[in-house]
Short mmCIF file of C-alpha atoms and ligand atoms in Angstrom, two decimals:
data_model
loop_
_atom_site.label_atom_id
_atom_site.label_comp_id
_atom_site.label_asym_id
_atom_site.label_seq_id
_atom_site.Cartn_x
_atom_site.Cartn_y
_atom_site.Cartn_z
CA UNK Q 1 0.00 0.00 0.00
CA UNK Q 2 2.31 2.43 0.85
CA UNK Q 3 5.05 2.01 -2.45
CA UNK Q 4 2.88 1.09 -4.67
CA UNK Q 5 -0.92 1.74 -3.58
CA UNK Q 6 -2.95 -1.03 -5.26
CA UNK Q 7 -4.94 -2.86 -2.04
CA UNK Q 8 -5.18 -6.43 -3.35
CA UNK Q 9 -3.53 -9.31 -1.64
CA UNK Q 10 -1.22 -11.83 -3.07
CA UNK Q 11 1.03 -9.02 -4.84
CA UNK Q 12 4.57 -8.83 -4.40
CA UNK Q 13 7.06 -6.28 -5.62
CA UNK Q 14 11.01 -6.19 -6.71
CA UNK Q 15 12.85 -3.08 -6.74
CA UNK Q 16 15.92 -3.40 -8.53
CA UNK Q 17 18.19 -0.78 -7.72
CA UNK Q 18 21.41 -1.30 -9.72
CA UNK Q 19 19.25 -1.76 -12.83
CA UNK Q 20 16.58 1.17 -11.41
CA UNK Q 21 13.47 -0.60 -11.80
CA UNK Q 22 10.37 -1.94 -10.58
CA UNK Q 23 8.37 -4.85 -10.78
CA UNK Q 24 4.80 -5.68 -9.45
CA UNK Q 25 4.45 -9.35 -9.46
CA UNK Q 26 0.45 -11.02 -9.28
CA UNK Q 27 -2.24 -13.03 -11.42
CA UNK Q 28 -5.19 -11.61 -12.74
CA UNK Q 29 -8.44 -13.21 -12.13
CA UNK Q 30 -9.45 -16.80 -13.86
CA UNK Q 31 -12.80 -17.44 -15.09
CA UNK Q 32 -13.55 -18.81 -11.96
CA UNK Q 33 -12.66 -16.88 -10.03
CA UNK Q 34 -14.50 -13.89 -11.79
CA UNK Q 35 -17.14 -15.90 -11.20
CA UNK Q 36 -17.14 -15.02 -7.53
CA UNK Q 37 -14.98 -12.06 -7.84
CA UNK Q 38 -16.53 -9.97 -10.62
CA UNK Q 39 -14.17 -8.52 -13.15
CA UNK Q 40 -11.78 -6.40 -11.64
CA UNK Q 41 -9.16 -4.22 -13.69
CA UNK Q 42 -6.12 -6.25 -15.17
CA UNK Q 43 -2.89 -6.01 -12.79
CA UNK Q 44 -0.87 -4.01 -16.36
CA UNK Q 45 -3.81 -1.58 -16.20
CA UNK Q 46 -3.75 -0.66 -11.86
CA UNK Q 47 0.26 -0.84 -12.78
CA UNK Q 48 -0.27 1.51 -15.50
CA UNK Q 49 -2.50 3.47 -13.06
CA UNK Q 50 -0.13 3.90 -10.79
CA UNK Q 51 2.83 4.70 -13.09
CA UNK Q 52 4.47 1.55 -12.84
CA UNK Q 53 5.36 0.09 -16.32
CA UNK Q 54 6.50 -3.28 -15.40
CA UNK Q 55 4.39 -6.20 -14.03
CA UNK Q 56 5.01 -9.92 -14.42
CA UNK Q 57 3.31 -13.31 -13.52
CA UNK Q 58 3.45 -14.54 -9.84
CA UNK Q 59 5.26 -17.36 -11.26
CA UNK Q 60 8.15 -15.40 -12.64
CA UNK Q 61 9.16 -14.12 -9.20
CA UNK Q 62 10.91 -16.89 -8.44
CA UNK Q 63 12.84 -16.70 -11.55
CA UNK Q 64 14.22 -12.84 -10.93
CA UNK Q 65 14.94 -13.71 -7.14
CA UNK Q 66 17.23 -16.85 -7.73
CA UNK Q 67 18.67 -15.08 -10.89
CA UNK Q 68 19.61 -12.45 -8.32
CA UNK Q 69 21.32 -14.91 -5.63
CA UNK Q 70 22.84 -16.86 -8.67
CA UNK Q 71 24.79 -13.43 -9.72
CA UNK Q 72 25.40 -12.69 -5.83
CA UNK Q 73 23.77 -9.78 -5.89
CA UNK Q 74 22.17 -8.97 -2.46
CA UNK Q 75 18.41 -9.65 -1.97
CA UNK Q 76 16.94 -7.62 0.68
CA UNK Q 77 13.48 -8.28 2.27
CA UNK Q 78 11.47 -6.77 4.74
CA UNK Q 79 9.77 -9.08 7.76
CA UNK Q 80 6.97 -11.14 6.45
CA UNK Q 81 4.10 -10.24 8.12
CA UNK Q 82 2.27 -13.66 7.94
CA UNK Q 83 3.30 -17.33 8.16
CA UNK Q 84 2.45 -18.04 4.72
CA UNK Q 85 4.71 -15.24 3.60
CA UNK Q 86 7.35 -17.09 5.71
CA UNK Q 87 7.36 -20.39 3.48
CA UNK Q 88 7.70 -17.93 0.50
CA UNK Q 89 9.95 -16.21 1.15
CA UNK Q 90 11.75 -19.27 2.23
CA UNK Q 91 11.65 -20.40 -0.99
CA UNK Q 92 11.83 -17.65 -3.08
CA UNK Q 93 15.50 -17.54 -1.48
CA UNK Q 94 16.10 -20.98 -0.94
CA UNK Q 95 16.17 -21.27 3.01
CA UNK Q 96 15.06 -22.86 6.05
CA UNK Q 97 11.99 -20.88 7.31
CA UNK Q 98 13.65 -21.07 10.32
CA UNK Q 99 16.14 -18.53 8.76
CA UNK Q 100 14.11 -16.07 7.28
CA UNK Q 101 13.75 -13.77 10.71
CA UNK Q 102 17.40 -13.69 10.87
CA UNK Q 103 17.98 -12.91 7.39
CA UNK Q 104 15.57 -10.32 6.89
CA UNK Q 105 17.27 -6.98 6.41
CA UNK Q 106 17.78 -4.36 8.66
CA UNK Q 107 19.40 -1.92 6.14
CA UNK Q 108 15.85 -2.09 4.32
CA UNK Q 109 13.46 -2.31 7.79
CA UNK Q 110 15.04 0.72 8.54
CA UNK Q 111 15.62 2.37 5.26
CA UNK Q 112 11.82 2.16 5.35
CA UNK Q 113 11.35 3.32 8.74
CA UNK Q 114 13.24 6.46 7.80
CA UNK Q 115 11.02 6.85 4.91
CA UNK Q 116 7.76 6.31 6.19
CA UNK Q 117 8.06 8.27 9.29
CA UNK Q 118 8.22 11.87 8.00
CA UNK Q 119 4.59 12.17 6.47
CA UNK Q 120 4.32 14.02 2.86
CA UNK Q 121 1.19 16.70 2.29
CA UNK Q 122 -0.83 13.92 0.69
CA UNK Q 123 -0.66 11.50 4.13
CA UNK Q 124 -1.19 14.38 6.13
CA UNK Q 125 -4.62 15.20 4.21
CA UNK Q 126 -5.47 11.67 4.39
CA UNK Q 127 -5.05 11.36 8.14
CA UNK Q 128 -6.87 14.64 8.13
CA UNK Q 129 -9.38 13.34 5.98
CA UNK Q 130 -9.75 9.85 8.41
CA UNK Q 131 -9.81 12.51 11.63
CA UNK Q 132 -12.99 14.66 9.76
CA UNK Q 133 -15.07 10.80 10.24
CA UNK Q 134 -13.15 10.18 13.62
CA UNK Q 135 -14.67 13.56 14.97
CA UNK Q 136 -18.18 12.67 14.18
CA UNK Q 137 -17.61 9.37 15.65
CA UNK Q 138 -16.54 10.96 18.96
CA UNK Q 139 -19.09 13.48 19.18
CA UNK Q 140 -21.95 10.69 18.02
CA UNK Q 141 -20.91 8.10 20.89
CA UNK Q 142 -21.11 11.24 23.60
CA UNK Q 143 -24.72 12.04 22.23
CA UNK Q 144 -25.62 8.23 22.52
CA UNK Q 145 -23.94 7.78 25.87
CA UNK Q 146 -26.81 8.19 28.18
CA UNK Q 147 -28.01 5.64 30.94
CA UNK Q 148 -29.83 2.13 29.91
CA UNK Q 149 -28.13 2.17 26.20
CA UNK Q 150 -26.30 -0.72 26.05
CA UNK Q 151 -21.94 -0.26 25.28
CA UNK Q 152 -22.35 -2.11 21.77
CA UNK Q 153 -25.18 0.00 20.73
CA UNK Q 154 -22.43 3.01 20.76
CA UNK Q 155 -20.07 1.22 18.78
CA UNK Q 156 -22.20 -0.29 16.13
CA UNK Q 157 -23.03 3.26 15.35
CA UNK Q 158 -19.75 4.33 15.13
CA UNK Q 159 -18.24 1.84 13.78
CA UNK Q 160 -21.16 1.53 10.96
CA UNK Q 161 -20.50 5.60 10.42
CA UNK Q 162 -16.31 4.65 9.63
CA UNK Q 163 -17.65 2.97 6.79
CA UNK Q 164 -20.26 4.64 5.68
CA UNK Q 165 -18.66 7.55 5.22
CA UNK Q 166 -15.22 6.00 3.92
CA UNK Q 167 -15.61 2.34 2.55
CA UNK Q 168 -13.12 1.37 4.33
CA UNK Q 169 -13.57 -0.43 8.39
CA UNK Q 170 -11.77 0.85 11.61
CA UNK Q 171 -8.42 0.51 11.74
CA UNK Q 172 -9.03 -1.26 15.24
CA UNK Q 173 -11.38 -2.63 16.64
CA UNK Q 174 -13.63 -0.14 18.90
CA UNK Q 175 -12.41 0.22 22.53
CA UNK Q 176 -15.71 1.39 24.24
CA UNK Q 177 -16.41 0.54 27.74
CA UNK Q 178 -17.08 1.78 30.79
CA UNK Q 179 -14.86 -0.46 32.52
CA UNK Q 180 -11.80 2.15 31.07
CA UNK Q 181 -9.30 0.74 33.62
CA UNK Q 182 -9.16 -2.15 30.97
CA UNK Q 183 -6.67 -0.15 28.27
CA UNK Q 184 -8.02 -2.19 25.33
CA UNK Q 185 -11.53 -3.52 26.68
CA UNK Q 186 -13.64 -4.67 23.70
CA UNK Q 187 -15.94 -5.98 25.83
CA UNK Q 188 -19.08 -3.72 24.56
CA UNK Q 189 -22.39 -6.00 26.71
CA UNK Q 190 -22.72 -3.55 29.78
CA UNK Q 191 -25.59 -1.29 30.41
CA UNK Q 192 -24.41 2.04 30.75
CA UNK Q 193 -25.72 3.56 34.26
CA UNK Q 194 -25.69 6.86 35.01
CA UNK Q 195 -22.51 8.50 36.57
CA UNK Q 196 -20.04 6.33 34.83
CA UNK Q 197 -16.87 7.36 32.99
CA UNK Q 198 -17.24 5.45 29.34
CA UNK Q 199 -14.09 5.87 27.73
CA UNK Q 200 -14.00 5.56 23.56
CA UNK Q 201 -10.70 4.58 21.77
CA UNK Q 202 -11.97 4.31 17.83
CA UNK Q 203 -10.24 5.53 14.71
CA UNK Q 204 -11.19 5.74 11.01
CA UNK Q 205 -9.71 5.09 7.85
CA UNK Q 206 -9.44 7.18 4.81
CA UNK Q 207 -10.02 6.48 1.46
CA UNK Q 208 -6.72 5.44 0.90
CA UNK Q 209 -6.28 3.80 4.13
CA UNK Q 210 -4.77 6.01 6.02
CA UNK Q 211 -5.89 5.89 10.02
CA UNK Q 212 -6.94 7.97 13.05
CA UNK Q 213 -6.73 6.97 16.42
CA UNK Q 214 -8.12 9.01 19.07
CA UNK Q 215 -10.03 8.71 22.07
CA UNK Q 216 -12.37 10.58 24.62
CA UNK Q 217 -13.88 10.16 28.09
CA UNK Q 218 -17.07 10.47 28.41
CA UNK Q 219 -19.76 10.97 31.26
CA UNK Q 220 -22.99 8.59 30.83
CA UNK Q 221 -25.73 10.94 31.12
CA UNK Q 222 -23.54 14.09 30.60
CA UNK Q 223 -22.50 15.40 33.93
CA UNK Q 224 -19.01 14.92 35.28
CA UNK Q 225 -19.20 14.26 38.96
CA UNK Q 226 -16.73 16.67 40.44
CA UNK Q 227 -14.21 14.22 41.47
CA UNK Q 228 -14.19 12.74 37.98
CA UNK Q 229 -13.55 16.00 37.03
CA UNK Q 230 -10.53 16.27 38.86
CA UNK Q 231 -9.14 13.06 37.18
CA UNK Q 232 -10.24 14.24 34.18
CA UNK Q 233 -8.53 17.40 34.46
CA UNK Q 234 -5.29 15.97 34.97
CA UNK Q 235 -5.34 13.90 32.51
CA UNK Q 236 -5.90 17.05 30.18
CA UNK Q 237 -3.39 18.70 31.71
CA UNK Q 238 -0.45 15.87 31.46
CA UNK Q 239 -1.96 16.13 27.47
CA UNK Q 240 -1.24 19.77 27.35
CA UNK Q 241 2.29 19.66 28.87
CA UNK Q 242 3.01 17.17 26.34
CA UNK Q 243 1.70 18.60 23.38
CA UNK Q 244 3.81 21.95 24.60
CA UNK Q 245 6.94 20.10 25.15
CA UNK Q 246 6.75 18.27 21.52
CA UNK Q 247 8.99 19.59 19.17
CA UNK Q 248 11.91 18.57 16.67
CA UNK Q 249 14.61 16.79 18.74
CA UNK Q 250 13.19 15.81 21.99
CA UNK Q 251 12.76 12.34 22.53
CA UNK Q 252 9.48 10.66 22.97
CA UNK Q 253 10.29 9.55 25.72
CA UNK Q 254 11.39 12.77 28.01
CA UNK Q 255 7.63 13.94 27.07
CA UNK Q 256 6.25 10.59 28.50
CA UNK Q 257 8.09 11.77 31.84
CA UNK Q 258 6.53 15.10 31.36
CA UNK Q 259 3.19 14.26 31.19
CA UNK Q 260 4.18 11.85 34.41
CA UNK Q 261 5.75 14.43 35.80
CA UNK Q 262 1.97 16.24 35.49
CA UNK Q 263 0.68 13.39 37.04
CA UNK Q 264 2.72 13.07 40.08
CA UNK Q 265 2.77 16.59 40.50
CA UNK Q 266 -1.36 16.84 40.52
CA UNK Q 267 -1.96 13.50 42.49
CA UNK Q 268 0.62 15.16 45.45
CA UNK Q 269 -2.45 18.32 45.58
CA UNK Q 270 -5.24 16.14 45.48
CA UNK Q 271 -3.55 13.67 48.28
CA UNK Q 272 -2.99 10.73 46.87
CA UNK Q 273 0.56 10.20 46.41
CA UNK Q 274 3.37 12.28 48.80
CA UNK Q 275 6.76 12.91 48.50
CA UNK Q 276 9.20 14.21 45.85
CA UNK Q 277 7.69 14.43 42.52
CA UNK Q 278 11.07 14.11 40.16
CA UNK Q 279 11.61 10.41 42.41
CA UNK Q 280 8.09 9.61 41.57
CA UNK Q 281 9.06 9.72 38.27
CA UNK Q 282 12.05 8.46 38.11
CA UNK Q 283 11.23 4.82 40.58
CA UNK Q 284 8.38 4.60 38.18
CA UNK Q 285 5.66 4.93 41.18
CA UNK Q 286 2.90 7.22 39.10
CA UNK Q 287 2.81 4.15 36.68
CA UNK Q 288 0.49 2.61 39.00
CA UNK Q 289 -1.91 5.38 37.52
CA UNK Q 290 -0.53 5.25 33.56
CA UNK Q 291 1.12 1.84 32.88
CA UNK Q 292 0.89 2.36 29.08
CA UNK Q 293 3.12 4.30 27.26
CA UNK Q 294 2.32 8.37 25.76
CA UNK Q 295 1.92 7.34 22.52
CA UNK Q 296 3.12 5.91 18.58
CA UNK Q 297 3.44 6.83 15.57
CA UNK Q 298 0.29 7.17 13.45
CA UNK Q 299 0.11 6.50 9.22
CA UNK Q 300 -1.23 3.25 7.55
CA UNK Q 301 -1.12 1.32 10.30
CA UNK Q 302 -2.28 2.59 13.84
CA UNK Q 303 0.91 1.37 15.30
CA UNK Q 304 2.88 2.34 12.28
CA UNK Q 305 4.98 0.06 10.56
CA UNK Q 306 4.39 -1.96 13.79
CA UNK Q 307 4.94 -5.17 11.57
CA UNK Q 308 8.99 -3.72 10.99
CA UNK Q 309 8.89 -4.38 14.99
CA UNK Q 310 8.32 -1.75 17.55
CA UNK Q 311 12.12 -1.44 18.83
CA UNK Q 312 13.06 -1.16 15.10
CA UNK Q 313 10.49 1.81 14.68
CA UNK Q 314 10.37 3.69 18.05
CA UNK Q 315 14.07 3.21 19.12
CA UNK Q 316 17.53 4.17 18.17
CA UNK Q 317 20.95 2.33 18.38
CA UNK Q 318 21.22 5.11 21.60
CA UNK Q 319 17.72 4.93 23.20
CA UNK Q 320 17.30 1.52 23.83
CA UNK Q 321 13.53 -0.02 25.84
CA UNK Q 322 13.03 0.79 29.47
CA UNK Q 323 12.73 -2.41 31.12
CA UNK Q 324 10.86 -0.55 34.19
CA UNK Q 325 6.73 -1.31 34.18
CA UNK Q 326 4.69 1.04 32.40
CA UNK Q 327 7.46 3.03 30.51
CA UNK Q 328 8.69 -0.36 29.05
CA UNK Q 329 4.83 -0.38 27.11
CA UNK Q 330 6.33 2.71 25.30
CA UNK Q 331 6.13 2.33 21.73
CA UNK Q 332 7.94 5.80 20.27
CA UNK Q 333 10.77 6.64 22.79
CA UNK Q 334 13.21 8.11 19.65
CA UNK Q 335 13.64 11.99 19.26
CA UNK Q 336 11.09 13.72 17.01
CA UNK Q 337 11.38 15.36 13.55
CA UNK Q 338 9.33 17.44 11.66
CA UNK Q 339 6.70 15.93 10.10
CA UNK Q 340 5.94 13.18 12.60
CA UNK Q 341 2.50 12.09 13.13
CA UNK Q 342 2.42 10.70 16.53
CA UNK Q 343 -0.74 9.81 19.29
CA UNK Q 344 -0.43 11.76 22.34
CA UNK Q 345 -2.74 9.56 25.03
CA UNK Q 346 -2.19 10.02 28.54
CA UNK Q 347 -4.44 8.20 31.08
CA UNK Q 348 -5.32 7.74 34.08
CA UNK Q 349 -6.44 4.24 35.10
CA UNK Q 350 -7.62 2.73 38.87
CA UNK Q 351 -6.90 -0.94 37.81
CA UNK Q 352 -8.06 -2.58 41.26
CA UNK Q 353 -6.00 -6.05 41.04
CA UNK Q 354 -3.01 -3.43 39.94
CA UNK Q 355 -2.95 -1.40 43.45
CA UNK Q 356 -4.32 -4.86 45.39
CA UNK Q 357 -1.15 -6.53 44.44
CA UNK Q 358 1.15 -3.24 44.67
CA UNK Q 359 -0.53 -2.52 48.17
CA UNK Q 360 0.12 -6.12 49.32
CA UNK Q 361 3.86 -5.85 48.69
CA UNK Q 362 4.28 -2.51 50.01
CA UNK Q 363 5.32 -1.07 46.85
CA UNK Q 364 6.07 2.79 47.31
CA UNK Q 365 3.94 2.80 49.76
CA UNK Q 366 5.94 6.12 51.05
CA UNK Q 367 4.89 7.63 47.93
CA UNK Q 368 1.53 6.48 47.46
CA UNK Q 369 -1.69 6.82 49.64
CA UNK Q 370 -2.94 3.31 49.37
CA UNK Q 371 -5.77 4.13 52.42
CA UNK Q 372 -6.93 7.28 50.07
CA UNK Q 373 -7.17 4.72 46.99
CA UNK Q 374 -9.59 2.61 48.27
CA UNK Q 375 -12.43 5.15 47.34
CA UNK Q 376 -10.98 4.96 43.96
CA UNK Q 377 -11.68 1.50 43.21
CA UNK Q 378 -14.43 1.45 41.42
CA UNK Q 379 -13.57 4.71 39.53
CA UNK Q 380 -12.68 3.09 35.88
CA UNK Q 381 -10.05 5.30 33.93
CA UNK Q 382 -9.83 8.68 32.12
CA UNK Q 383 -8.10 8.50 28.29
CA UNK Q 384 -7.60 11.45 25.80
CA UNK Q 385 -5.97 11.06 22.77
CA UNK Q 386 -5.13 13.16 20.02
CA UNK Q 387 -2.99 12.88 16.09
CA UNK Q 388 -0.58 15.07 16.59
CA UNK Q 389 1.82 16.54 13.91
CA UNK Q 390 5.59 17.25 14.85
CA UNK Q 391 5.31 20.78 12.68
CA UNK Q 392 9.39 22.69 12.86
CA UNK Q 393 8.92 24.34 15.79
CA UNK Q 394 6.36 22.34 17.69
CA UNK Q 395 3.55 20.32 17.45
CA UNK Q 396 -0.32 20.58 16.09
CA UNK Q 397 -3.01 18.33 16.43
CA UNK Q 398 -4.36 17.19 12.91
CA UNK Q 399 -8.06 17.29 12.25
CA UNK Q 400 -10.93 19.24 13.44
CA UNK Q 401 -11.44 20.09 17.00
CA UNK Q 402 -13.20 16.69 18.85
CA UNK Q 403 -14.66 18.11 22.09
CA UNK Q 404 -12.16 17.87 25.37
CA UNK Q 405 -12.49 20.34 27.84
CA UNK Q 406 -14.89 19.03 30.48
CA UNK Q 407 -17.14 22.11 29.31
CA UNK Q 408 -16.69 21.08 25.47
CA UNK Q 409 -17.66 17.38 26.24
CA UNK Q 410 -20.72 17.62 28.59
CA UNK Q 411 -22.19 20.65 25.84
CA UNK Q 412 -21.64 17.57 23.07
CA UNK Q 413 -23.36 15.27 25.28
CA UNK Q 414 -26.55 17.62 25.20
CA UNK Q 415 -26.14 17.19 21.55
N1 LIG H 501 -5.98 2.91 19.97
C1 LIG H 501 -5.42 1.80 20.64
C2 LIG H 501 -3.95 1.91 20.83
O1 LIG H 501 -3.33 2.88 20.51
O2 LIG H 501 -3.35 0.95 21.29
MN1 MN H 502 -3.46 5.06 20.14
#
């Protein structure tokens, strides 16, 4: 999809870079199956379409790839994705499937990474474009999140108005639940009663497959309760702080302590953790609140290029995975550059087995109020998430405003 844009399956593609060309390799449709099928533009006329002037047979791939070992020229591929792409590739090159993980190449993986991060005008409007159908989706689940609806009713909608509007289904599946201390719950059979946080993780595609990712918390019935409103408000604010500390050069991950930083800071004034609020950070204690990481990079994929692995795309040879909890979920930790599309989702989450188990063993217990926390058990979790572009001096978030201020969202609620 992304080099050469035709969205069929069982396509593969050769660039040959001494010789400077390109091949698209597939098999147009048999009788049969334009039987089931229906006919469907040859694969020279979507090559032609997409200013590609060379295609071949399926069967002739195996033919350029062995010609290519034969002359010991290097063959570079990228990680198959799927197990029958495995045993392909195994044979395409001759080798053990057990090989083909170590042999894949990380001079392409991350030639491609390189590529593929910085978005062009055209990705940006698509993203833009998949944000216009993610806004409606966001401000149609806060209108329909009102007591005795049932969680699934909310996301067939929204889910139903992804396609509708684009042709093309979520890029994930819905997170919707009222239970938002689950990070991806796609559980969707509760009632909604009143005075429950629902939180909604959904993104769209666009046209062209591009995705959106973003998520709200919502009140069912409309009205924050005023000490969901204090969650909720730090929560915004640990979004804010990020989105002012993002620019070109700092590293994902120093704005993941930020927005922890936030969170430490504003759970010391409401009482429920004590102490020093840099240590808080730094022993890890606040991820008892935010075990998940800020955010990832945003394109085709929702975790982009998630399939040339996560360490590949969201770390450098210099900023290597945290192993402590929480920080070691983060997917992006690298420094940021211009043109970066990246989620920024900071949450807040009362996961009672979590603080059970941390309260049993005693863990930071000078740090946090574990007696205060029981009230907090049956709270659920707070989530906002924006698309965020990494612009040259800063950062913007891409598509049209989706309500967040507690004002904004309990105004949408009304409708
Ligand atoms: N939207 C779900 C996630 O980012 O994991
Ligand atoms: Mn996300």
């Amino acid at each position: 999809m992304y080099f050469w844009g035709i969205d069929l399956p069982n396509l593969a593609a050769v660039i040959d870079v001494e010789a400077d060309t390109e091949t698209v390799f597939g098999d147009d449709l048999s009788l049969d199956d334009l039987i089931w099928s229906g006919p469907q533009p040859s694969l020279p006329e979507r090559c032609r379409g997409i200013g590609v002037d060379r295609c071949a047979s399926s069967s002739q791939l195996i033919t350029v790839v062995t010609a290519a070992i034969k002359g010991q020229r290097p063959v570079h591929f990228l990680p198959p994705y799927r197990t029958d792409h495995t045993m392909q590739v195994a044979e395409l090159c001759s080798m053990d499937p057990s090989a083909v993980a170590v042999n894949t190449s990380t001079t392409f993986i991350r030639s491609v990474i390189r590529q593929r991060s910085v978005k062009s005008e055209a990705e940006l409007a698509q993203i833009e474009a998949a944000l216009v159908i993610n806004a409606a989706m966001q401000t149609t689940a806060m209108r329909m999140a009102t007591p005795g609806r049932y969680e699934r009713e909310v996301v067939g909608t929204i889910e139903g108005l992804a396609y509708g509007r684009s042709g093309r289904k979520p890029p994930f599946s819905t997170i919707f639940s009222i239970h938002g201390q689950t990070l991806h719950n796609h559980f969707h059979e509760n009632l909604m009663p009143a005075g429950r946080l629902a939180i909604c993780d959904c993104g769209a595609e666009s046209p062209m497959g591009y995705a959106s990712d973003t998520t709200r918390t919502i009140p069912v019935g409309g009205r924050f309760t005023s000490r969901q409103k204090e969650i909720y408000e730090v929560v915004l604010a640990m979004q804010a702080d990020a989105l002012a500390a993002m620019k070109p050069g700092i590293p994902f991950k120093d704005v993941h302590q930020i927005a922890a930083q936030r969170l430490s800071s504003d759970f010391k004034d409401l009482g429920l953790m004590h102490g020093n609020v840099d240590r808080a950070v730094q022993t890890g204690a606040y991820a008892l609140f935010f075990p998940h990481g800020l955010g990832h990079m945003l394109g085709l994929d929702v975790h982009d290029m998630e399939c040339l692995g996560e360490d590949e795309v969201g770390y450098t040879d210099d900023i290597r995975r945290d192993s402590r909890f929480g920080v070691n979920r983060l997917r992006l930790a690298k420094p940021l550059a211009p043109d970066f599309v990246v989620t920024v989702e900071p949450g807040i989450y009362f996961i009672p087995q979590l603080i059970e188990q941390w309260r049993g063993e005693n863990r930071f217990c000078d740090m946090i109020d574990y007696g205060k926390l029981e009230s907090y058990l049956d709270f659920g979790g707070v989530r906002i998430e924006d698309d965020v572009r990494v612009t040259s001096t800063g950062a913007a978030v891409l598509g049209p405003v989706i309500p967040k201020t507690v004002a904004a969202v309990e105004s949408s609620c009304r409708g």
